[in-house]
Coordinates of C-alpha atoms in Angstrom, one line a residue:
M1 CA -11.5 28.2 -22.7
R2 CA -12.7 24.7 -21.4
V3 CA -15.4 24.5 -23.9
W4 CA -12.9 25.3 -26.7
I5 CA -10.6 22.6 -25.4
N6 CA -13.2 19.9 -24.8
R7 CA -14.7 20.6 -28.2
S8 CA -12.2 18.7 -30.3
F9 CA -9.7 16.1 -29.7
R10 CA -7.1 18.1 -31.7
N11 CA -7.6 21.1 -29.4
R12 CA -6.7 19.0 -26.4
I13 CA -3.7 17.5 -28.0
F14 CA -2.6 21.1 -29.1
M15 CA -3.0 22.5 -25.6
T16 CA -1.3 19.5 -24.0
M17 CA 1.7 19.6 -26.2
L18 CA 1.8 23.4 -25.9
L19 CA 1.8 23.3 -22.1
S20 CA 4.1 20.4 -21.6
S21 CA 6.7 21.9 -24.0
L22 CA 6.5 25.5 -23.2
L23 CA 5.8 25.9 -19.4
P24 CA 8.9 23.7 -18.3
L25 CA 11.1 25.6 -20.7
L26 CA 10.0 28.9 -19.5
L27 CA 10.1 28.0 -15.8
C28 CA 13.6 26.3 -16.1
G29 CA 14.8 29.5 -17.9
V30 CA 13.5 31.8 -15.2
L31 CA 14.6 29.7 -12.3
L32 CA 18.1 29.2 -13.9
L33 CA 18.5 32.8 -14.4
R34 CA 17.4 33.7 -10.9
L35 CA 19.6 30.9 -9.4
Q36 CA 22.6 32.0 -11.4
V37 CA 22.2 35.7 -10.3
V38 CA 21.9 34.5 -6.6
R39 CA 24.7 32.1 -6.8
S40 CA 26.9 34.7 -8.4
E41 CA 26.1 37.4 -5.7
Q42 CA 26.6 34.7 -2.9
S43 CA 29.9 33.8 -4.4
M44 CA 31.0 37.4 -4.8
A45 CA 29.9 38.1 -1.2
G46 CA 32.0 35.2 0.1
D47 CA 35.1 36.4 -1.8
A48 CA 34.5 40.0 -0.6
G49 CA 34.4 38.8 3.0
K50 CA 37.7 37.1 2.6
Q51 CA 39.2 40.1 0.9
L52 CA 37.8 42.4 3.6
A53 CA 39.2 40.3 6.5
E54 CA 42.6 40.3 4.9
L55 CA 42.6 44.1 4.4
E56 CA 41.4 44.5 8.0
S57 CA 44.2 42.3 9.2
V58 CA 46.7 44.2 7.1
L59 CA 45.5 47.5 8.5
D60 CA 45.5 46.2 12.1
G61 CA 49.1 45.0 11.5
F62 CA 50.1 48.4 10.2
R63 CA 48.4 50.2 13.2
A64 CA 50.1 47.9 15.7
A65 CA 53.5 48.4 14.0
C66 CA 53.1 52.1 13.8
G67 CA 52.1 52.3 17.4
E68 CA 55.3 50.2 18.5
T69 CA 57.5 52.4 16.3
M70 CA 56.2 55.7 17.7
E71 CA 56.4 54.3 21.1
D72 CA 60.0 53.2 20.7
L73 CA 60.8 56.7 19.4
A74 CA 58.9 58.5 22.2
D75 CA 60.9 56.6 24.7
S76 CA 64.3 57.0 22.9
T77 CA 66.9 59.0 24.7
V78 CA 68.3 60.3 21.4
V79 CA 64.9 61.8 20.6
H80 CA 64.6 63.4 24.3
S81 CA 68.2 64.7 24.0
A82 CA 67.5 66.3 20.6
L83 CA 64.2 67.9 21.6
R84 CA 65.8 69.4 24.8
R85 CA 68.7 71.1 22.8
G86 CA 65.9 72.6 20.7
G87 CA 66.7 71.4 17.3
G88 CA 69.8 71.1 15.1
N89 CA 71.1 68.4 12.6
S90 CA 71.6 65.3 14.7
R91 CA 73.0 62.3 12.6
T92 CA 72.4 60.0 15.4
L93 CA 68.7 61.0 15.5
Y94 CA 68.3 60.4 11.9
Q95 CA 69.7 57.0 12.2
V96 CA 67.3 56.2 14.9
L97 CA 64.4 57.7 12.8
F98 CA 65.1 55.7 9.7
R99 CA 65.7 52.6 11.7
A100 CA 62.3 52.9 13.2
A101 CA 60.7 53.6 10.0
R102 CA 62.0 50.4 8.4
P103 CA 59.3 48.0 9.7
L104 CA 56.7 50.2 8.2
E105 CA 58.1 49.3 4.8
D106 CA 58.2 52.9 3.5
T107 CA 54.5 53.4 3.8
V108 CA 54.5 56.4 6.1
R109 CA 56.7 59.6 6.6
L110 CA 57.8 60.0 10.1
D111 CA 58.4 63.7 11.4
V112 CA 59.6 64.9 14.8
Y113 CA 58.1 68.2 16.0
D114 CA 59.1 70.2 19.0
R115 CA 56.8 71.6 21.6
D116 CA 56.1 74.6 19.4
G117 CA 54.8 72.7 16.5
V118 CA 57.9 73.2 14.3
C119 CA 59.2 70.2 12.4
R120 CA 62.9 69.5 13.3
Y121 CA 63.4 66.1 11.9
T122 CA 61.8 63.9 9.1
T123 CA 62.3 60.9 6.9
A124 CA 61.2 63.0 3.9
R125 CA 63.8 64.5 1.6
S126 CA 63.2 68.0 3.1
L127 CA 61.6 69.5 6.2
P128 CA 57.9 70.6 5.7
D129 CA 57.3 74.4 5.6
E130 CA 54.1 74.5 7.7
T131 CA 54.2 74.7 11.3
L132 CA 51.6 72.9 13.3
D133 CA 49.6 74.6 16.1
P134 CA 50.2 72.7 19.5
G135 CA 46.8 73.9 20.6
W136 CA 44.8 72.4 17.6
G137 CA 44.3 69.3 15.6
V138 CA 46.5 66.3 15.9
L139 CA 49.2 67.7 18.1
R140 CA 46.5 68.9 20.7
A141 CA 45.0 65.3 20.7
A142 CA 48.4 63.8 21.1
R143 CA 49.1 66.2 24.0
E144 CA 45.8 65.3 25.7
E145 CA 46.1 61.6 25.1
D146 CA 48.5 59.0 26.3
G147 CA 49.6 56.7 23.4
M148 CA 49.0 57.0 19.7
I149 CA 46.1 58.9 18.2
L150 CA 44.9 58.7 14.5
R151 CA 43.4 61.5 12.6
S152 CA 42.3 61.9 9.0
L153 CA 43.8 64.6 6.9
E154 CA 42.1 67.2 4.9
G155 CA 41.8 65.8 1.2
G156 CA 42.7 62.2 2.3
G157 CA 45.3 60.5 4.1
L158 CA 46.2 59.5 7.7
S159 CA 48.1 61.0 10.4
A160 CA 49.2 59.3 13.6
A161 CA 50.8 61.2 16.5
R162 CA 52.2 60.7 19.9
A163 CA 53.6 63.2 22.4
V164 CA 57.1 62.9 23.7
R165 CA 57.1 63.6 27.3
N166 CA 59.8 64.4 30.0
N167 CA 59.8 63.0 33.4
S168 CA 57.2 65.3 34.8
G169 CA 54.8 64.5 31.9
A170 CA 55.2 67.8 30.1
P171 CA 55.5 67.5 26.4
L172 CA 58.9 67.9 24.8
G173 CA 57.7 67.4 21.3
Y174 CA 55.7 65.1 19.2
I175 CA 56.2 62.1 16.8
V176 CA 53.9 62.4 13.7
A177 CA 53.5 59.5 11.2
T178 CA 51.8 60.6 7.9
M179 CA 50.4 58.1 5.4
E180 CA 49.3 59.4 2.1
Q181 CA 47.6 57.8 -0.9
S182 CA 50.8 56.2 -2.2
G183 CA 51.5 54.6 1.2
F184 CA 47.9 53.0 1.4
D185 CA 48.4 51.7 -2.1
R186 CA 51.6 49.9 -1.1
L187 CA 50.0 48.6 2.1
F188 CA 46.9 47.1 0.3
D189 CA 48.7 46.1 -2.9
G190 CA 47.7 42.6 -3.9
R191 CA 45.1 42.2 -1.0
Y192 CA 42.0 42.6 -3.3
T193 CA 41.0 42.0 -6.7
A194 CA 41.4 44.4 -9.6
A195 CA 37.8 44.8 -10.0
S196 CA 37.2 45.8 -6.3
E197 CA 37.9 49.2 -4.7
V198 CA 39.0 49.9 -1.1
L199 CA 37.8 52.9 0.9
L200 CA 38.8 54.0 4.4
L201 CA 36.7 56.4 6.4
D202 CA 37.3 58.0 9.8
G203 CA 34.8 58.0 12.8
Q204 CA 33.1 61.3 11.1
W205 CA 33.0 59.5 7.8
R206 CA 35.5 61.6 6.2
L207 CA 37.4 59.9 3.5
V208 CA 40.9 58.7 4.4
Y209 CA 41.7 56.6 1.5
Y210 CA 40.0 55.5 -1.9
S211 CA 41.8 53.3 -4.2
R212 CA 40.2 55.3 -7.1
P213 CA 41.4 58.8 -6.3
A214 CA 39.6 60.5 -9.1
Q215 CA 36.2 59.7 -7.5
A216 CA 37.2 60.0 -4.0
A217 CA 35.2 63.1 -3.2
Y218 CA 32.1 61.9 -4.9
A219 CA 32.2 58.6 -3.2
A220 CA 32.7 60.0 0.2
E221 CA 29.8 62.4 -0.3
T222 CA 27.5 59.6 -1.6
L223 CA 28.3 57.1 1.3
R224 CA 27.8 60.1 3.8
R225 CA 24.5 60.9 2.4
Q226 CA 23.3 57.4 2.3
L227 CA 24.4 56.9 5.9
L228 CA 22.5 60.1 7.0
A229 CA 19.5 59.0 5.1
G230 CA 19.5 55.4 6.7
E231 CA 19.8 53.8 3.3
A232 CA 21.9 50.8 2.4
F233 CA 25.2 51.5 0.8
S234 CA 25.1 51.3 -3.0
G235 CA 26.9 52.7 -6.0
G236 CA 23.8 53.6 -8.0
G237 CA 22.8 49.8 -8.3
E238 CA 26.1 49.0 -10.0
Y239 CA 28.0 48.2 -6.9
R240 CA 27.9 46.4 -3.6
F241 CA 29.6 47.6 -0.5
F242 CA 31.0 45.4 2.4
A243 CA 32.1 47.3 5.6
A244 CA 34.1 46.5 8.6
C245 CA 34.1 48.9 11.6
H246 CA 37.1 49.1 13.9
E247 CA 35.6 49.7 17.3
S248 CA 38.8 51.2 19.1
T249 CA 39.5 53.8 16.4
G250 CA 36.1 54.2 14.8
F251 CA 37.5 53.8 11.4
T252 CA 35.5 52.0 8.7
L253 CA 37.0 49.8 6.0
I254 CA 34.8 49.5 2.9
L255 CA 35.2 47.0 0.0
Q256 CA 33.5 48.1 -3.1
Q257 CA 32.7 45.4 -5.7
P258 CA 30.8 45.8 -9.0
R259 CA 27.8 43.6 -9.1
A260 CA 27.8 40.4 -11.2
F261 CA 24.6 41.6 -12.9
T262 CA 24.3 45.2 -13.1
G263 CA 21.0 47.0 -14.0
P264 CA 21.8 47.2 -17.8
V265 CA 23.2 43.8 -17.9
L266 CA 20.0 42.4 -16.1
R267 CA 17.9 44.3 -18.5
A268 CA 19.7 42.9 -21.4
I269 CA 19.5 39.3 -20.0
Y270 CA 15.8 39.8 -19.4
L271 CA 15.3 41.1 -22.8
T272 CA 17.2 38.3 -24.3
G273 CA 15.3 35.9 -22.2
A274 CA 11.9 37.4 -23.3
L275 CA 13.0 37.2 -27.0
M276 CA 14.1 33.6 -26.5
G277 CA 10.8 32.9 -24.7
T278 CA 9.0 34.4 -27.6
L279 CA 10.9 32.4 -30.1
C280 CA 10.3 29.3 -27.9
L281 CA 6.4 30.1 -27.8
A282 CA 6.4 30.4 -31.6
L283 CA 8.3 27.1 -31.9
S284 CA 6.2 25.4 -29.4
L285 CA 2.9 26.7 -31.1
L286 CA 4.2 25.4 -34.5
S287 CA 5.2 22.1 -33.1
A288 CA 2.0 21.6 -31.0
W289 CA -0.1 22.7 -34.2
T290 CA 1.8 20.2 -36.5
L291 CA 1.8 17.3 -34.1
S292 CA -1.9 17.9 -33.2
R293 CA -2.8 18.0 -36.8
Q294 CA -1.0 14.8 -37.7
L295 CA -2.6 13.0 -34.8
S296 CA -6.1 14.4 -35.3
Q297 CA -6.4 14.2 -39.1
P298 CA -6.6 10.4 -39.3
V299 CA -9.0 10.4 -36.3
R300 CA -11.1 13.0 -38.1
Q301 CA -11.0 10.9 -41.3
L302 CA -12.1 7.8 -39.4
D303 CA -14.9 9.8 -37.7
Q304 CA -16.1 11.0 -41.2
A305 CA -15.8 7.5 -42.6
M306 CA -17.8 6.0 -39.8
G307 CA -20.6 8.6 -40.4
E308 CA -20.6 7.5 -44.0
V309 CA -20.9 4.0 -42.9
E310 CA -23.9 4.8 -40.6
R311 CA -25.6 6.4 -43.5
G312 CA -25.3 3.2 -45.5
R313 CA -22.4 3.9 -47.7
L314 CA -20.3 0.6 -47.3
D315 CA -17.7 1.2 -50.0
V316 CA -15.8 3.8 -47.9
H317 CA -12.0 3.2 -48.1
L318 CA -9.4 5.3 -46.3
E319 CA -5.9 5.7 -48.0
T320 CA -3.0 5.9 -45.6
S321 CA 0.8 5.6 -45.8
R322 CA 1.3 5.6 -42.0
T323 CA 2.8 2.8 -40.3
D324 CA 2.1 3.8 -36.7
E325 CA -0.9 3.0 -34.6
L326 CA -3.2 5.4 -36.4
G327 CA -2.1 3.9 -39.7
R328 CA -3.0 0.4 -38.3
L329 CA -6.2 1.6 -36.9
T330 CA -7.1 2.9 -40.4
N331 CA -6.2 -0.3 -42.1
R332 CA -8.4 -2.2 -39.5
F333 CA -11.3 0.2 -40.2
N334 CA -10.9 -0.6 -43.9
H335 CA -10.8 -4.3 -43.1
M336 CA -13.8 -3.9 -40.8
A337 CA -15.9 -1.9 -43.4
G338 CA -15.0 -4.6 -46.1
E339 CA -16.0 -7.6 -43.8
Y340 CA -19.2 -5.8 -42.9
R341 CA -20.0 -5.3 -46.5
L342 CA -19.2 -9.0 -47.4
N343 CA -21.3 -10.1 -44.2
L344 CA -24.2 -8.0 -45.5
E345 CA -23.9 -9.6 -49.0
R346 CA -23.7 -13.0 -47.5
S347 CA -26.6 -12.3 -45.4
V348 CA -28.6 -11.4 -48.4
Q349 CA -27.5 -14.2 -50.3
R350 CA -28.4 -16.5 -47.5
Q351 CA -31.9 -15.0 -47.2
R352 CA -32.3 -15.5 -51.0
E353 CA -31.2 -19.1 -50.7
L354 CA -33.4 -19.8 -47.8
N355 CA -36.5 -18.3 -49.8
E356 CA -35.6 -20.6 -52.7
T357 CA -35.3 -23.5 -50.5
R358 CA -38.7 -22.8 -48.9
L359 CA -40.2 -22.3 -52.4
R360 CA -38.8 -25.6 -53.7
M361 CA -40.2 -27.3 -50.5
M362 CA -43.6 -25.8 -51.0
Q363 CA -43.5 -26.7 -54.6
A364 CA -42.5 -30.3 -53.7
Q365 CA -45.4 -30.9 -51.3
L366 CA -47.9 -31.0 -54.2
N367 CA -50.9 -30.5 -52.1
P368 CA -50.1 -33.1 -49.4
H369 CA -53.7 -32.9 -47.9
F370 CA -55.1 -34.3 -51.1
L371 CA -52.4 -37.1 -51.3
Y372 CA -52.8 -37.7 -47.5
N373 CA -56.7 -38.5 -48.0
T374 CA -56.0 -40.4 -51.2
L375 CA -53.5 -42.8 -49.4
D376 CA -56.0 -43.1 -46.5
A377 CA -58.7 -44.3 -49.2
M378 CA -56.0 -46.7 -50.7
K379 CA -55.3 -48.3 -47.2
W380 CA -59.0 -49.1 -46.6
L381 CA -59.4 -50.5 -50.2
G382 CA -56.3 -52.7 -49.6
M383 CA -57.6 -54.1 -46.5
A384 CA -61.1 -54.7 -48.2
H385 CA -59.6 -56.7 -51.0
Q386 CA -57.3 -58.6 -48.8
A387 CA -54.0 -56.8 -49.9
P388 CA -52.0 -56.1 -46.6
E389 CA -48.9 -54.9 -48.4
V390 CA -50.8 -52.2 -50.1
A391 CA -52.6 -51.2 -46.7
E392 CA -49.0 -51.1 -45.0
L393 CA -47.6 -49.0 -47.9
A394 CA -50.3 -46.6 -47.7
T395 CA -50.2 -46.4 -43.8
D396 CA -46.4 -45.7 -43.8
L397 CA -46.7 -43.1 -46.6
A398 CA -49.6 -41.4 -44.9
A399 CA -47.5 -41.0 -41.6
I400 CA -44.6 -39.5 -43.5
L401 CA -46.9 -37.1 -45.4
R402 CA -48.7 -36.4 -42.0
S403 CA -45.5 -35.3 -40.4
S404 CA -44.5 -33.2 -43.3
I405 CA -47.5 -31.0 -43.3
S406 CA -47.4 -30.6 -39.5
G407 CA -46.6 -27.1 -38.3
D408 CA -43.5 -28.1 -36.1
E409 CA -40.3 -27.3 -37.6
T410 CA -38.3 -29.4 -35.1
V411 CA -39.2 -33.0 -33.6
T412 CA -37.4 -35.3 -31.3
L413 CA -34.8 -37.7 -32.6
E414 CA -37.2 -40.5 -31.4
A415 CA -40.1 -39.2 -33.7
E416 CA -37.6 -38.7 -36.5
L417 CA -36.4 -42.3 -36.3
E418 CA -39.8 -43.5 -36.3
L419 CA -40.3 -41.7 -39.8
V420 CA -37.2 -43.1 -41.1
D421 CA -38.4 -46.7 -40.0
R422 CA -41.7 -46.2 -42.0
Y423 CA -39.7 -45.0 -44.9
V424 CA -37.4 -48.1 -44.7
N425 CA -40.5 -50.3 -44.5
I426 CA -41.6 -48.8 -47.9
Q427 CA -38.4 -49.4 -49.4
T428 CA -38.2 -52.8 -48.0
I429 CA -41.4 -53.8 -49.7
R430 CA -40.0 -52.4 -53.0
F431 CA -36.4 -53.9 -52.8
G432 CA -37.2 -57.2 -50.8
D433 CA -34.3 -58.5 -48.8
R434 CA -31.4 -56.6 -50.7
F435 CA -30.4 -54.5 -47.7
T436 CA -30.3 -54.5 -44.0
Y437 CA -31.1 -51.4 -41.8
E438 CA -29.7 -51.0 -38.4
V439 CA -30.1 -48.0 -35.8
D440 CA -27.6 -47.3 -33.1
A441 CA -28.9 -44.4 -30.9
A442 CA -28.6 -44.4 -27.1
E443 CA -31.7 -43.5 -25.0
R444 CA -30.1 -40.2 -23.9
Y445 CA -30.2 -38.8 -27.4
Q446 CA -33.8 -39.8 -28.0
S447 CA -35.2 -36.6 -26.7
C448 CA -32.9 -34.3 -28.6
L449 CA -34.5 -32.0 -31.1
V450 CA -33.6 -32.2 -34.8
P451 CA -35.0 -30.3 -37.8
K452 CA -38.1 -32.3 -39.2
L453 CA -37.3 -34.9 -42.2
T454 CA -33.4 -34.3 -42.1
L455 CA -32.6 -38.1 -41.8
Q456 CA -34.9 -39.4 -44.3
P457 CA -33.1 -37.8 -47.3
L458 CA -29.8 -39.5 -46.0
V459 CA -31.3 -42.9 -45.7
E460 CA -33.0 -42.4 -49.1
N461 CA -29.6 -41.4 -50.6
A462 CA -27.9 -44.4 -49.1
I463 CA -30.5 -46.8 -50.6
L464 CA -31.1 -45.3 -54.0
H465 CA -27.4 -44.5 -54.8
G466 CA -25.6 -46.8 -52.8
V467 CA -27.1 -50.5 -51.9
R468 CA -29.9 -50.7 -54.5
D469 CA -27.8 -52.8 -56.9
R470 CA -26.3 -55.0 -54.1
E471 CA -27.7 -58.2 -52.7
D472 CA -26.0 -57.8 -49.3
G473 CA -26.5 -54.0 -48.6
Y474 CA -26.1 -52.7 -45.1
I475 CA -27.1 -49.4 -43.8
K476 CA -26.5 -48.1 -40.3
L477 CA -28.0 -45.0 -38.6
W478 CA -25.9 -43.8 -35.6
A479 CA -26.2 -41.0 -33.1
G480 CA -23.4 -39.6 -30.9
E481 CA -21.9 -36.6 -29.3
E482 CA -18.6 -34.6 -30.0
N483 CA -17.5 -31.4 -28.4
G484 CA -20.9 -30.6 -27.1
D485 CA -22.6 -31.3 -30.5
L486 CA -25.0 -33.9 -31.6
L487 CA -23.6 -36.1 -34.5
L488 CA -26.0 -38.2 -36.7
R489 CA -24.4 -40.5 -39.2
V490 CA -25.8 -42.7 -41.9
S491 CA -23.3 -45.2 -43.4
D492 CA -23.5 -47.8 -46.2
N493 CA -21.5 -50.4 -48.0
G494 CA -22.8 -49.4 -51.4
A495 CA -21.2 -48.0 -54.5
G496 CA -20.0 -44.8 -52.9
I497 CA -20.4 -41.2 -53.8
P498 CA -18.5 -39.9 -57.1
P499 CA -15.6 -37.7 -56.3
D500 CA -16.9 -34.6 -58.0
I501 CA -20.1 -34.9 -56.0
L502 CA -18.3 -35.5 -52.9
E503 CA -16.1 -32.4 -53.4
K504 CA -19.1 -30.2 -53.8
L505 CA -21.1 -31.7 -51.0
N506 CA -18.1 -31.0 -48.5
S507 CA -17.5 -27.4 -50.0
G508 CA -20.8 -26.2 -48.3
G509 CA -23.1 -23.8 -50.2
Q510 CA -22.9 -25.4 -53.7
R511 CA -26.0 -26.9 -55.2
I512 CA -25.7 -30.8 -55.6
P513 CA -27.1 -31.8 -59.1
G514 CA -29.2 -34.7 -60.0
G515 CA -30.7 -37.0 -57.4
H516 CA -28.5 -35.6 -54.5
L517 CA -30.7 -32.6 -54.2
G518 CA -32.1 -33.8 -50.8
L519 CA -28.6 -33.7 -49.2
F520 CA -28.1 -30.0 -50.5
N521 CA -31.6 -29.1 -49.0
V522 CA -30.6 -30.8 -45.7
D523 CA -27.2 -29.0 -45.5
S524 CA -28.6 -25.7 -46.5
I525 CA -31.4 -25.9 -43.8
L526 CA -28.8 -26.8 -41.1
R527 CA -26.4 -24.0 -42.1
L528 CA -29.2 -21.4 -42.3
R529 CA -30.8 -22.4 -39.0
Y530 CA -27.6 -23.1 -36.8
G531 CA -24.8 -21.2 -38.7
E532 CA -21.8 -22.0 -40.8
G533 CA -20.3 -24.2 -38.0
Y534 CA -22.9 -26.9 -38.5
G535 CA -24.3 -28.9 -41.5
L536 CA -23.4 -32.0 -43.5
S537 CA -20.0 -33.7 -44.3
A538 CA -19.4 -36.9 -46.2
Q539 CA -16.8 -39.4 -46.7
S540 CA -16.7 -42.1 -49.3
V541 CA -14.5 -44.9 -50.9
P542 CA -15.7 -45.8 -54.2
G543 CA -17.1 -49.3 -54.4
E544 CA -16.8 -49.7 -50.5
G545 CA -19.4 -47.4 -49.3
S546 CA -20.0 -43.9 -48.1
R547 CA -20.6 -42.1 -44.7
V548 CA -22.8 -39.0 -44.3
T549 CA -22.7 -37.1 -41.1
L550 CA -24.9 -34.3 -39.7
R551 CA -23.5 -31.8 -37.0
L552 CA -26.1 -29.8 -35.1
P553 CA -26.1 -28.3 -31.6
I554 CA -27.7 -30.4 -28.7
K555 CA -31.2 -29.1 -27.8
R556 CA -33.9 -31.0 -26.1
K557 CA -37.7 -30.5 -25.2
E558 CA -38.4 -28.8 -21.9
N559 CA -40.4 -31.7 -20.7
A560 CA -37.4 -34.0 -21.3
H561 CA -35.2 -31.6 -19.5
A562 CA -37.5 -31.6 -16.4
E563 CA -37.5 -35.3 -16.4
G564 CA -33.7 -35.3 -16.1
L565 CA -32.9 -36.7 -19.5
D566 CA -29.3 -36.0 -20.6
C567 CA -28.8 -35.2 -24.4

């Protein structure tokens, strides 16, 4: 898997987008669902606790009220008198009986039994037909206990009983309070929510009351079986049970609530979540694939285009309509490829021009060894025939030729100025006193290296095209420094340079026609040797003179540097 991811930039983008979009969504979905289930159960548990506490309070209040009523009846002289007489219709007793039942809000039926278990008085419409056995059941428990006792009835319901005793403690009869399903319904009405159910079990876990009568037997049997098996109360996973046990009576009050999320509901939610997760997975896959393709396609095109450039195909051009970073990167690649192609073409052109310049220089030499030997012979002939000017001309020209055929491509400025002086001497003999020549070059520039025979063409141009027709010609050669570069300038007060020649001279790279070929060669040599930032520039005013400047980097001989000379 890692190899597949690292194999391609697109694969890394795809996996990153997929994980960053899908995992948070799935984690949030699962956590939110679980959190919702837990919070719902906690909220329902809190509500159930409040409802159960209120039901327990109501049941305790009823028990206390029932106990007080039965105690009042057991101590009533009217009840004692009626039971001693052995029965009969007593209007006064019924008044007492109904008055005592009033606090119980018609939730129970009060019966008065004699010592033989025969019901003599009741708050019901008619006396019950059955006779209770004093030696069994609720009457026996009431006889054996002091105070009120509680017993569940067969099939549901609650019975409370208390013995009525004479002064010696023997039972005269019994007060029995019976609460059936309807009584519990009225007692608990409004105390719990409509979705909840209430169960009341006695100490033996027999059902006393269930708010859903149709399922009373099944619910009691289920809860009893779960209790005996030691299992938690449940309703088949669909309900939650909350119980409160009354310690004094042993009765257990249970509140049954439906779960917020039952099994089928949870399965439906999980199925829906799984379907939504699958849909999100498909959408994430589609989005990640689309985005990775959009991001990787320009990168792949750039990679292929760079491979084409490496193989020598320089006319590669990528079409793009994007305006983002990848679009700008593509445009810059196109610009870079175009600049590379142009630079290569310019480099080839410069090499061709350099070869042509060297060829012209070689053609211009015209076998300088033969000329040098001839000039040397002319010098000795001039001296032999008493012609010093001829000897001087031959000597200066021979020095110039000797420098031109030497193997060094660069010389010091001092040596170059010496050659210029010899050339000026030759031209002085030719033109007489028509011009004056001056050199202004500080000592610190004398050791700087310059290309050989670069100043002589400038001085030659100033003489032949500047001051040759003047009687007061003036030529000055100046050396200086600017921004770390060496400047060599030749100025004159001659006729000036024609505008068309001046424009071509300053344009760089254009051949200068006619007699200005030397200036073009000097400019070409400097640009080829040092780069486009260096070369020749000229200024001129017609009829007032011209000024030609050479710019080249400052370089000096190693021995001059060792001696501490500053260039």
